[in-house]
Tab-separated table of C-alpha atoms and ligand atoms in Angstrom:
chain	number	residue	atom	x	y	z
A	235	UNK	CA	13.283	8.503	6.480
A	236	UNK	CA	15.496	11.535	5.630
A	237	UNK	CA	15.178	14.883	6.544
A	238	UNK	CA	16.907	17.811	4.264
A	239	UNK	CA	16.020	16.173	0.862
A	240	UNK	CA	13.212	17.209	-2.080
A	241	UNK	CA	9.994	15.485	-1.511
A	242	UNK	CA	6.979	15.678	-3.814
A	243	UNK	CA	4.174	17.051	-2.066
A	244	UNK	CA	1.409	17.200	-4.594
A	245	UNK	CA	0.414	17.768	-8.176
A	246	UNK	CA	0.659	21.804	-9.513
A	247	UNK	CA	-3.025	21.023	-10.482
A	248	UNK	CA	-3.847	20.107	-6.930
A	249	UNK	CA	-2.819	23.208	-5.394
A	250	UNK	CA	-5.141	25.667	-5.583
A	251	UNK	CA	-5.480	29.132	-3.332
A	252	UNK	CA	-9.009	28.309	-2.756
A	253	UNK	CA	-8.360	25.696	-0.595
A	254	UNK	CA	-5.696	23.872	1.701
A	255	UNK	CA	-3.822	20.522	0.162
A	256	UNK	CA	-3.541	17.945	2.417
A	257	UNK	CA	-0.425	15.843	2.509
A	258	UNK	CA	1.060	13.688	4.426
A	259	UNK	CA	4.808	12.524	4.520
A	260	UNK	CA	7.025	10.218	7.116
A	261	UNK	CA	3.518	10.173	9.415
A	262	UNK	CA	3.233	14.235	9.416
A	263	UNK	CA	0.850	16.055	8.182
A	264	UNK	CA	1.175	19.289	5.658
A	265	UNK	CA	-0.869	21.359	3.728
A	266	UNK	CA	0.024	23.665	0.531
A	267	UNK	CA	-1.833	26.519	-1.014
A	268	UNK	CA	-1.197	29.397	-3.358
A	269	UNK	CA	-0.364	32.655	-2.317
A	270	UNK	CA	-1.281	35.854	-3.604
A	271	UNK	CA	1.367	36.002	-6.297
A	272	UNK	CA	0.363	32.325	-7.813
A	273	UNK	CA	3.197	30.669	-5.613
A	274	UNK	CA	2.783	27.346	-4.194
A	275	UNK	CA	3.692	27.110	0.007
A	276	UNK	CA	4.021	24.427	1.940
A	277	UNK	CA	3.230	24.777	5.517
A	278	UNK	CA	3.625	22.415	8.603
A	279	UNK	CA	-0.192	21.853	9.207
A	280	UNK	CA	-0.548	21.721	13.234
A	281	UNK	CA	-2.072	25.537	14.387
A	282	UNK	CA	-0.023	26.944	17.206
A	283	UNK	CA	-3.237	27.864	19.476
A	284	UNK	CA	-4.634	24.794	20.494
A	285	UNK	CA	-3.477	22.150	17.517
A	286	UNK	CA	-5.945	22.607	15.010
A	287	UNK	CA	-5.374	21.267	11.675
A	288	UNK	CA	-4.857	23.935	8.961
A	289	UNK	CA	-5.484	21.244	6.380
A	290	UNK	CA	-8.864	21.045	7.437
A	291	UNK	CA	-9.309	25.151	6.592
A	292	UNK	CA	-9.435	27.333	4.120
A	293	UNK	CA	-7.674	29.922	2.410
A	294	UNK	CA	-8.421	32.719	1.791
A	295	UNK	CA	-5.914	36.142	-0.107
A	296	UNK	CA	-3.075	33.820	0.245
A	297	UNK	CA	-3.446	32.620	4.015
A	298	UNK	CA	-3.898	29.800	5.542
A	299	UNK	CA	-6.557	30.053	7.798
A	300	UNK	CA	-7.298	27.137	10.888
A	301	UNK	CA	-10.923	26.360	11.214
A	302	UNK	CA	-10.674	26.113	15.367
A	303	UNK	CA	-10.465	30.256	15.964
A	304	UNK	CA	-9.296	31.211	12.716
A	305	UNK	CA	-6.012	32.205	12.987
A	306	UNK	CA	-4.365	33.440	9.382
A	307	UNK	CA	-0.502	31.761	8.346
A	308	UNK	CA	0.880	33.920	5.948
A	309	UNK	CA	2.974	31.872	3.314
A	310	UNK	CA	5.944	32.717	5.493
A	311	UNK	CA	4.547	30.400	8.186
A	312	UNK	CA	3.894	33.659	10.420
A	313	UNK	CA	0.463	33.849	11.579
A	314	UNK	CA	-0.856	37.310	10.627
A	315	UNK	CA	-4.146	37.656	12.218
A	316	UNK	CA	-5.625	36.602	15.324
A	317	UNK	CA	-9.362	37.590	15.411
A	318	UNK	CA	-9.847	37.502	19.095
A	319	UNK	CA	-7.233	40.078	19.406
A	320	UNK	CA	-9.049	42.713	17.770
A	321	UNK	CA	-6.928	43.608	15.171
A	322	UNK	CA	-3.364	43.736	18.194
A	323	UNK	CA	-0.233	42.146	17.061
A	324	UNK	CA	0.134	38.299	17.540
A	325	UNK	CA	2.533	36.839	19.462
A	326	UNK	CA	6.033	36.256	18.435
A	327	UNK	CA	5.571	32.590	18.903
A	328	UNK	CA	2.740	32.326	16.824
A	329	UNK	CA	4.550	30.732	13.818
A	330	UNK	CA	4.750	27.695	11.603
A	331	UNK	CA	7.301	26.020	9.715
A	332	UNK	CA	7.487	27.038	6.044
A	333	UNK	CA	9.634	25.132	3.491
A	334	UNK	CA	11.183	26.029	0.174
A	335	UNK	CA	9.341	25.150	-2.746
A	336	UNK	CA	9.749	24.492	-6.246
A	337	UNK	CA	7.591	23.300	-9.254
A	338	UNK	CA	8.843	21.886	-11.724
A	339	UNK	CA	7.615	18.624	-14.014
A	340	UNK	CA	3.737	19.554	-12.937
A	341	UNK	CA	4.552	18.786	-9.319
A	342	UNK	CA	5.032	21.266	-6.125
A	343	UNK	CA	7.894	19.992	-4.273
A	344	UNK	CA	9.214	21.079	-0.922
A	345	UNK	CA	12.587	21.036	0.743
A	346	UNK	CA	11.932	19.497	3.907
A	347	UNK	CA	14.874	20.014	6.298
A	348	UNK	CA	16.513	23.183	7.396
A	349	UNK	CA	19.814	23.611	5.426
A	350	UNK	CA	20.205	26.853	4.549
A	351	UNK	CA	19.899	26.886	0.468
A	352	UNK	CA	23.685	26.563	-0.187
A	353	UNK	CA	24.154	23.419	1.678
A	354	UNK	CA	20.573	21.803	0.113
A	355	UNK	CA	21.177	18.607	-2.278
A	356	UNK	CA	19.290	19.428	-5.408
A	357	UNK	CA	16.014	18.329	-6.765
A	358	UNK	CA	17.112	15.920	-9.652
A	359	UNK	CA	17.060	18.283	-12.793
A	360	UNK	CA	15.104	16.474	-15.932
A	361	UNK	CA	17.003	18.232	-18.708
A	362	UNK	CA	14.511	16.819	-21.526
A	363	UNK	CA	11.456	17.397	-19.628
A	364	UNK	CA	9.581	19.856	-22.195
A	365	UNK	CA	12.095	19.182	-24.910
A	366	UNK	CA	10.864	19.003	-28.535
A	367	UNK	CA	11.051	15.269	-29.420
A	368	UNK	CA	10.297	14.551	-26.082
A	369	UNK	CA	7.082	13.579	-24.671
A	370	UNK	CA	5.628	12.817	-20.797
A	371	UNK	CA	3.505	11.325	-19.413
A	372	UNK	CA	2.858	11.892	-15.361
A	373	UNK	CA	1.539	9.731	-12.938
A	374	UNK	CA	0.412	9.047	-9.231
A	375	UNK	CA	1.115	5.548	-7.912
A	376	UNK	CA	-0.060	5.150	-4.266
A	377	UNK	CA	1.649	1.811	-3.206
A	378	UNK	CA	1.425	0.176	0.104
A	379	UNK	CA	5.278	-0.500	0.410
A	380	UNK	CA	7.480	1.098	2.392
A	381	UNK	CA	9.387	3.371	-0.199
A	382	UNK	CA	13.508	2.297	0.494
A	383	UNK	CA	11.701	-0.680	-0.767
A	384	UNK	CA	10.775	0.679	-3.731
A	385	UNK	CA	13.922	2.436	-4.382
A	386	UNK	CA	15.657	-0.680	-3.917
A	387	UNK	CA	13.713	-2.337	-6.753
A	388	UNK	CA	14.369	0.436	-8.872
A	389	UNK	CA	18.164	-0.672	-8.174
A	390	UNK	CA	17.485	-4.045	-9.134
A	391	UNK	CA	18.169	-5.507	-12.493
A	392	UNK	CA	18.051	-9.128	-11.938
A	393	UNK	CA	14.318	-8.758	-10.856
A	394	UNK	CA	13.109	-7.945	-14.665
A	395	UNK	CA	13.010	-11.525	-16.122
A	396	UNK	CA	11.075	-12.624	-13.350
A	397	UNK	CA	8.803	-10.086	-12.183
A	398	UNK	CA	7.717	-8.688	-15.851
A	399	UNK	CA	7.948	-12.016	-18.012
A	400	UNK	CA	5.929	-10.506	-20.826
A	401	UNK	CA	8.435	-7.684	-21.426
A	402	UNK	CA	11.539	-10.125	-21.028
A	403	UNK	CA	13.678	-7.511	-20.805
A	404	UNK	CA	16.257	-5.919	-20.247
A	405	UNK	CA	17.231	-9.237	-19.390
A	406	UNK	CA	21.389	-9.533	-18.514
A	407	UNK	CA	22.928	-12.537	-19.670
A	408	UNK	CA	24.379	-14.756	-17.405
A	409	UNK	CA	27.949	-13.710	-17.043
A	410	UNK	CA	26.613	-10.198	-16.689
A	411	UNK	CA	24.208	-11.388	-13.954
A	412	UNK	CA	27.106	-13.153	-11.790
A	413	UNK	CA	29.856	-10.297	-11.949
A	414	UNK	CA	29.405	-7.412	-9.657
A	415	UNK	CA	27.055	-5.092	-11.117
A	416	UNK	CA	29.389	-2.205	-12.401
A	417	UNK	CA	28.262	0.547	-9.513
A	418	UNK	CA	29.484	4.320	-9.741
A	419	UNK	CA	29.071	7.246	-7.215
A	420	UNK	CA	27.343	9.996	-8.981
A	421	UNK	CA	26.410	13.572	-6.156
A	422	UNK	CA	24.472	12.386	-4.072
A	423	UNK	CA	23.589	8.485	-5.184
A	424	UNK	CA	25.146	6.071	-7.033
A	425	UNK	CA	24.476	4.591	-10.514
A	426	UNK	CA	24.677	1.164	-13.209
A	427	UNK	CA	24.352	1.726	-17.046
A	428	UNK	CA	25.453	-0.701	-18.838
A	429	UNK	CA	24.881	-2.999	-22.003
A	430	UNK	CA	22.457	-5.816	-21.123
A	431	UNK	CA	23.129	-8.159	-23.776
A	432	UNK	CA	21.058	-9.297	-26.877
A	433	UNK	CA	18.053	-10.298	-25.505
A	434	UNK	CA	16.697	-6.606	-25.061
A	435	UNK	CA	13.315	-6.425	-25.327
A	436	UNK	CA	12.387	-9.053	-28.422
A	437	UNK	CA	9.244	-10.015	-27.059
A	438	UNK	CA	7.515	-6.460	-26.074
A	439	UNK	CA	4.531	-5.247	-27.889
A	440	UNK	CA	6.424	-1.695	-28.622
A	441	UNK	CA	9.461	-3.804	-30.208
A	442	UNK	CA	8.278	-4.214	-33.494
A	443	UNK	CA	7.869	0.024	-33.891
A	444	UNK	CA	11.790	0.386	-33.269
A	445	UNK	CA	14.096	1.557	-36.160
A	446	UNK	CA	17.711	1.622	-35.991
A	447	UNK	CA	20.763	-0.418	-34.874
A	448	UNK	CA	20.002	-1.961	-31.210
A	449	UNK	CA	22.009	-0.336	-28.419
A	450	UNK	CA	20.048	-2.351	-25.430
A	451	UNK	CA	21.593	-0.084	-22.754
A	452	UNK	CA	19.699	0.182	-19.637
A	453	UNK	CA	20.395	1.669	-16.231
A	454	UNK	CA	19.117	3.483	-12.676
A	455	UNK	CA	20.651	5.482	-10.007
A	456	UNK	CA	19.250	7.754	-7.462
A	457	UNK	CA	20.036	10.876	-5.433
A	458	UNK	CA	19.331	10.776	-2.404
A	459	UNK	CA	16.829	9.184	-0.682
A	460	UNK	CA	13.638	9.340	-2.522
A	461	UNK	CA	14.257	10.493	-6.243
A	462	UNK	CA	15.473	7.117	-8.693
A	463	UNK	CA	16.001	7.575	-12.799
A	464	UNK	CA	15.441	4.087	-14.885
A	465	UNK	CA	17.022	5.133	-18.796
A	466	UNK	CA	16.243	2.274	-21.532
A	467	UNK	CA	17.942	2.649	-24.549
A	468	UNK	CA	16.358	0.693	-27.626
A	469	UNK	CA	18.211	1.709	-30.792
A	470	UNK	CA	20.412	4.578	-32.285
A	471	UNK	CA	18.612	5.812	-35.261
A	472	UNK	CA	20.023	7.441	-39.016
A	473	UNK	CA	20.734	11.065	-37.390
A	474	UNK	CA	21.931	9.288	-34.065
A	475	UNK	CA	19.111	9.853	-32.227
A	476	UNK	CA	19.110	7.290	-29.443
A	477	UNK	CA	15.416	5.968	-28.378
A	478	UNK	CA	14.427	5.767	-24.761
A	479	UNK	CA	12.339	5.466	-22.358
A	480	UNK	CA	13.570	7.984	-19.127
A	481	UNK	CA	11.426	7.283	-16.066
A	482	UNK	CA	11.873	9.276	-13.221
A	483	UNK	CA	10.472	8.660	-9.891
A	484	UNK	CA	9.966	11.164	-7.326
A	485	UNK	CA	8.681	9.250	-3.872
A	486	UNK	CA	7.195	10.729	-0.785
A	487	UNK	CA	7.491	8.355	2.146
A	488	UNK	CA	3.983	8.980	3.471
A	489	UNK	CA	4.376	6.677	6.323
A	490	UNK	CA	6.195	3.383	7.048
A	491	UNK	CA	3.910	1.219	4.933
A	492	UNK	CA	2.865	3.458	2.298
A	493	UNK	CA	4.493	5.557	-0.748
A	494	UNK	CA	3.152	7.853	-3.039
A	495	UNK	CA	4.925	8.096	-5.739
A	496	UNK	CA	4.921	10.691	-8.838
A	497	UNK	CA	6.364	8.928	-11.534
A	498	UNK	CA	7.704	10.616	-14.913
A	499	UNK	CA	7.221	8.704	-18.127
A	500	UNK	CA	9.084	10.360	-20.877
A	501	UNK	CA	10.020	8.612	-24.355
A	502	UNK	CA	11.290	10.002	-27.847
A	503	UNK	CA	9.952	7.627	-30.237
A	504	UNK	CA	6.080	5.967	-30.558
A	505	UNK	CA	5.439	9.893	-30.136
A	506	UNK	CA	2.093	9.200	-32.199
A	507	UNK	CA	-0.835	10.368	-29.716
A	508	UNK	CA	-2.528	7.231	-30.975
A	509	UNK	CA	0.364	5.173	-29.321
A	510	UNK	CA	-0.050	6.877	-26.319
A	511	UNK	CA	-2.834	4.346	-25.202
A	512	UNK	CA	-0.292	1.423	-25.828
A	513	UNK	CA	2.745	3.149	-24.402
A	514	UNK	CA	0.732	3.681	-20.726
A	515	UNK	CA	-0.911	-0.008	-21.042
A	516	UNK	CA	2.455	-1.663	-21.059
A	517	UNK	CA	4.372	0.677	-18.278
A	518	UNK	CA	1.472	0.589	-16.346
A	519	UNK	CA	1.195	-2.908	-16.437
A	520	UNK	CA	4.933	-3.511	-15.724
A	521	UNK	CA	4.708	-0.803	-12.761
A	522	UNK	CA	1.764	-2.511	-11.098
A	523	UNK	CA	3.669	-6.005	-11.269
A	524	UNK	CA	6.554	-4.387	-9.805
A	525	UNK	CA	3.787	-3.168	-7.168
A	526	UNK	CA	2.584	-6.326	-6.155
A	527	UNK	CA	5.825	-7.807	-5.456
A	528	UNK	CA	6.584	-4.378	-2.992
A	529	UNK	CA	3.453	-4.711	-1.097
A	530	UNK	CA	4.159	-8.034	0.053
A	531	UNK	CA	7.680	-8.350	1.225
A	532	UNK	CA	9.031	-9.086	4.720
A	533	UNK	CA	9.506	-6.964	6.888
A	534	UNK	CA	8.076	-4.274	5.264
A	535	UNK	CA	10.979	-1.876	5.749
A	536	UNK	CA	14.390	-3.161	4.812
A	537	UNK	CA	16.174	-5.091	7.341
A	538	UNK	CA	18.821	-2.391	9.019
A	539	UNK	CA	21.501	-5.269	8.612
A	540	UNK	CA	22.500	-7.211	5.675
A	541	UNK	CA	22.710	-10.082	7.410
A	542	UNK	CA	19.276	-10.439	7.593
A	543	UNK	CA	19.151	-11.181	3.756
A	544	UNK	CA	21.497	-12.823	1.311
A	545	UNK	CA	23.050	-10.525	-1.257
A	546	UNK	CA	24.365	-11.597	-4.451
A	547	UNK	CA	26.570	-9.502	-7.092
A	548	UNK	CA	23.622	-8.201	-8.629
A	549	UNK	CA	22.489	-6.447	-5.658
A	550	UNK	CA	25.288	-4.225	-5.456
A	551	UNK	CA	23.370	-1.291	-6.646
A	552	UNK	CA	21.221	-1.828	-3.437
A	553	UNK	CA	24.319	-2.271	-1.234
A	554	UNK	CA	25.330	1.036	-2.513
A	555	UNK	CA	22.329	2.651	-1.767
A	556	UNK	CA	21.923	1.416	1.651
A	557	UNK	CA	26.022	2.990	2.071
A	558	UNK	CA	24.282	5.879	1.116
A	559	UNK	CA	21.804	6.081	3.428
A	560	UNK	CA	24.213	5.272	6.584
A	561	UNK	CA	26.185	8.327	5.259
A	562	UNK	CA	22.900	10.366	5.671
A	563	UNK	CA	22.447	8.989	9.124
A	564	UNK	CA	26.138	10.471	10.637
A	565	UNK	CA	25.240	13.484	9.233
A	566	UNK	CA	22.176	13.242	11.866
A	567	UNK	CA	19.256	13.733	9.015
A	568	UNK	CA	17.532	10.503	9.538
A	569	UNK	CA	14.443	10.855	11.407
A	570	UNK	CA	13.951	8.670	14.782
A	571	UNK	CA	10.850	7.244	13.620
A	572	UNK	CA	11.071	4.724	16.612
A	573	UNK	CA	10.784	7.557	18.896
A	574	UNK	CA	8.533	9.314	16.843
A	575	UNK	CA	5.776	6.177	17.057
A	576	UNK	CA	6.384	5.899	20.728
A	577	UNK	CA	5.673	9.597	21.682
A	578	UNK	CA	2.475	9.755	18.387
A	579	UNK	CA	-0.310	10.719	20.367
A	580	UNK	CA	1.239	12.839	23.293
A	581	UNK	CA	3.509	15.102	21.345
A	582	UNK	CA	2.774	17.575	17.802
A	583	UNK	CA	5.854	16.897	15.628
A	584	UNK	CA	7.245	18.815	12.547
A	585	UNK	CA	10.039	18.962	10.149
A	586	UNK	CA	12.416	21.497	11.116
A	587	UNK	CA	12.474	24.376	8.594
A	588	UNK	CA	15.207	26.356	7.441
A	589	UNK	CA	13.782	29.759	9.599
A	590	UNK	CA	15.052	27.304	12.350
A	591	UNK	CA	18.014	28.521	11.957
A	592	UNK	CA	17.052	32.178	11.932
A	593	UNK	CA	14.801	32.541	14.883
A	594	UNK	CA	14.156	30.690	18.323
A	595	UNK	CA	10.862	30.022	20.712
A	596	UNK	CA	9.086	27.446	18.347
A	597	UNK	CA	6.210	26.009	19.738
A	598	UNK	CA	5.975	22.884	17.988
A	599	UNK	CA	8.706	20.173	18.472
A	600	UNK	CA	11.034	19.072	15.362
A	601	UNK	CA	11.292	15.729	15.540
A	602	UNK	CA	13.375	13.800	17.101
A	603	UNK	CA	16.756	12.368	14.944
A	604	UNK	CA	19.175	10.085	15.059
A	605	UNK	CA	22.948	10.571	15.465
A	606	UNK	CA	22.387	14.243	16.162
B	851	LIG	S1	-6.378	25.868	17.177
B	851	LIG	FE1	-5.992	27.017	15.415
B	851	LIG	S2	-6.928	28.884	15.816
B	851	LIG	FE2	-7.247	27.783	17.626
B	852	LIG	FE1	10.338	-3.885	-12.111
């Protein structure tokens, strides 16, 4: 699990400044609020006095306030108000970490790392999201995989014909299936897109609403660790309008074993609201066959050599990936989870924000890395 990445953190509609949000990603637990001026924060969620958890607060005009002694976090992450001190200053060490935020898609989604903002790989920018002829649909999948794994599937073509035998599709033809799947480096990730054959999609209930010349051009990459785009392309239409299906999947590692993932339907044809019923039936069903294949593979996380699986052509997409990810580690951002587990108990961990980089004397530790 990678520090200095985007991760999802919850749903716009779940964070409220009434009360704290509660999540938790790689094992650690934060909380996000509104402030004052509307703004979504995310906080590390372990008080400074004596450990308290803010999640487990309120807030109240825009603070975050721990329910131990009641200490206020501003949105900054400074704590504002200590009531036993009678209205004195608190002390200079009384601060949390505070991420960047942005919302976009109807999620909240923090930065967690602390690159300053010019150094910061991007959250993955859904140009149609909005866009007339465009329509989305949103949804939370909590899966009890380990989420490379799930990335990794994403990166898989060869699994379709097997895993979702009622869609078929897109199924590569043989040849296609033997040669090295065609991969390309895109900022930060890597990517296939590629024609899949005839065979794309015959059998589907949606098929028989498609107009148009086929294309049958399907793809995924990702960038960076957590964030993976599937395109379909059915058929180019009289005023060239290609149909799709764009799924996007935005994945917070909450721990070793378990994902939550927000996942971003978005289609420009069977735009009907009566379809929408039949458009979520079948992409629900194909992401919860998907799901059961995830939460039962061995070992749960993905093997750190690949030696300890057999690779074929048409994994090269999760070869690529993996690269990826060893890139990520020399640049020291992967997080030492094996330390991490053996110190859980004994020693309050967070994410290292960016004010990190600004200001010393933080009480709680940032956890522990590899390579750095
Ligand atoms: S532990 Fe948070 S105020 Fe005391
Ligand atoms: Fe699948």
């Amino acid at each position: 699990m990678y520090i200095n990445f985007w991760y999802p953190i919850g749903l716009s509609k779940e964070i409220t400044a009434d009360e704290p949000f509660h999540a938790q990603v790689f094992g650690l637990p934060f909380i996000a609020f509104r402030d004052q001026a509307g703004d979504a924060r995310v906080l590390s969620d372990t008080c400074v006095h004596r450990g308290g958890s803010l999640g487990k607060g309120r807030v109240n005009n825009g603070r975050a306030i721990c329910p131990y002694h009641g200490w206020e976090y501003a949105g900054d992450g400074r704590c504002a108000r200590v009531p036993s001190l009678d209205g004195a200053k608190p002390p200079a060490r009384a601060k949390v970490d505070s991420y960047p935020v942005q919302e976009k898609y109807g999620i909240v989604f923090a930065f967690l790392g602390d690159l300053p903002e010019s150094e910061r790989p991007p959250l993955y920018d859904v140009e149609e999201y909005g866009q007339e002829g465009w329509k989305a649909q949103n949804y939370i999948l909590n899966v009890g995989c380990y989420y490379q794994r799930s990335l990794e599937n994403g990166l898989d073509p060869i699994h379709n014909e097997f895993v979702h035998p009622l869609q078929g599709a897109p199924k590569m033809s043989s040849d296609l299936q033997k040669a090295l799947l065609p991969v390309t480096e895109i900022p930060w990730g890597t990517k296939f897109f590629m024609p899949f054959g005839d065979k794309l999609d015959e059998n589907t209930a949606l098929a028989s609403q498609r107009e148009g010349d086929t294309v049958g051009k399907a793809g995924s990459w990702h960038q960076g660790p957590n964030q993976l785009v599937t395109w379909i392309e059915f058929t180019k239409t009289d005023d060239n309008t290609i149909t799709a299906f764009h799924q996007y999947f935005f994945e917070q590692p909450v721990d070793e074993g378990h994902t939550r993932i927000f996942f971003l339907n978005i289609r420009n044809w069977l735009l009907d609201d009566e379809l929408d019923q039949r458009v979520e039936d079948v992409t629900l069903r194909i992401v919860h066959e998907d799901i059961s294949i995830l939460e039962s593979l061995s070992p749960v996380r993905s093997p750190e050599t690949n030696t300890k699986e057999i690779l074929m052509p048409g994994d090269q997409a999760v070869v690529r990936y993996r690269q990826c990810l060893r890139d990520w580690d020399n640049r020291g951002w992967r997080i030492d989870m094996r330390a991490l587990r053996d110190q859980a108990g004994d020693v309050a961990f967070a994410i290292p924000c960016p004010g990190r980089r600004e200001s010393g004397n933080w009480v709680i530790d940032a956890v522990p890395l590899v390579n750095s």
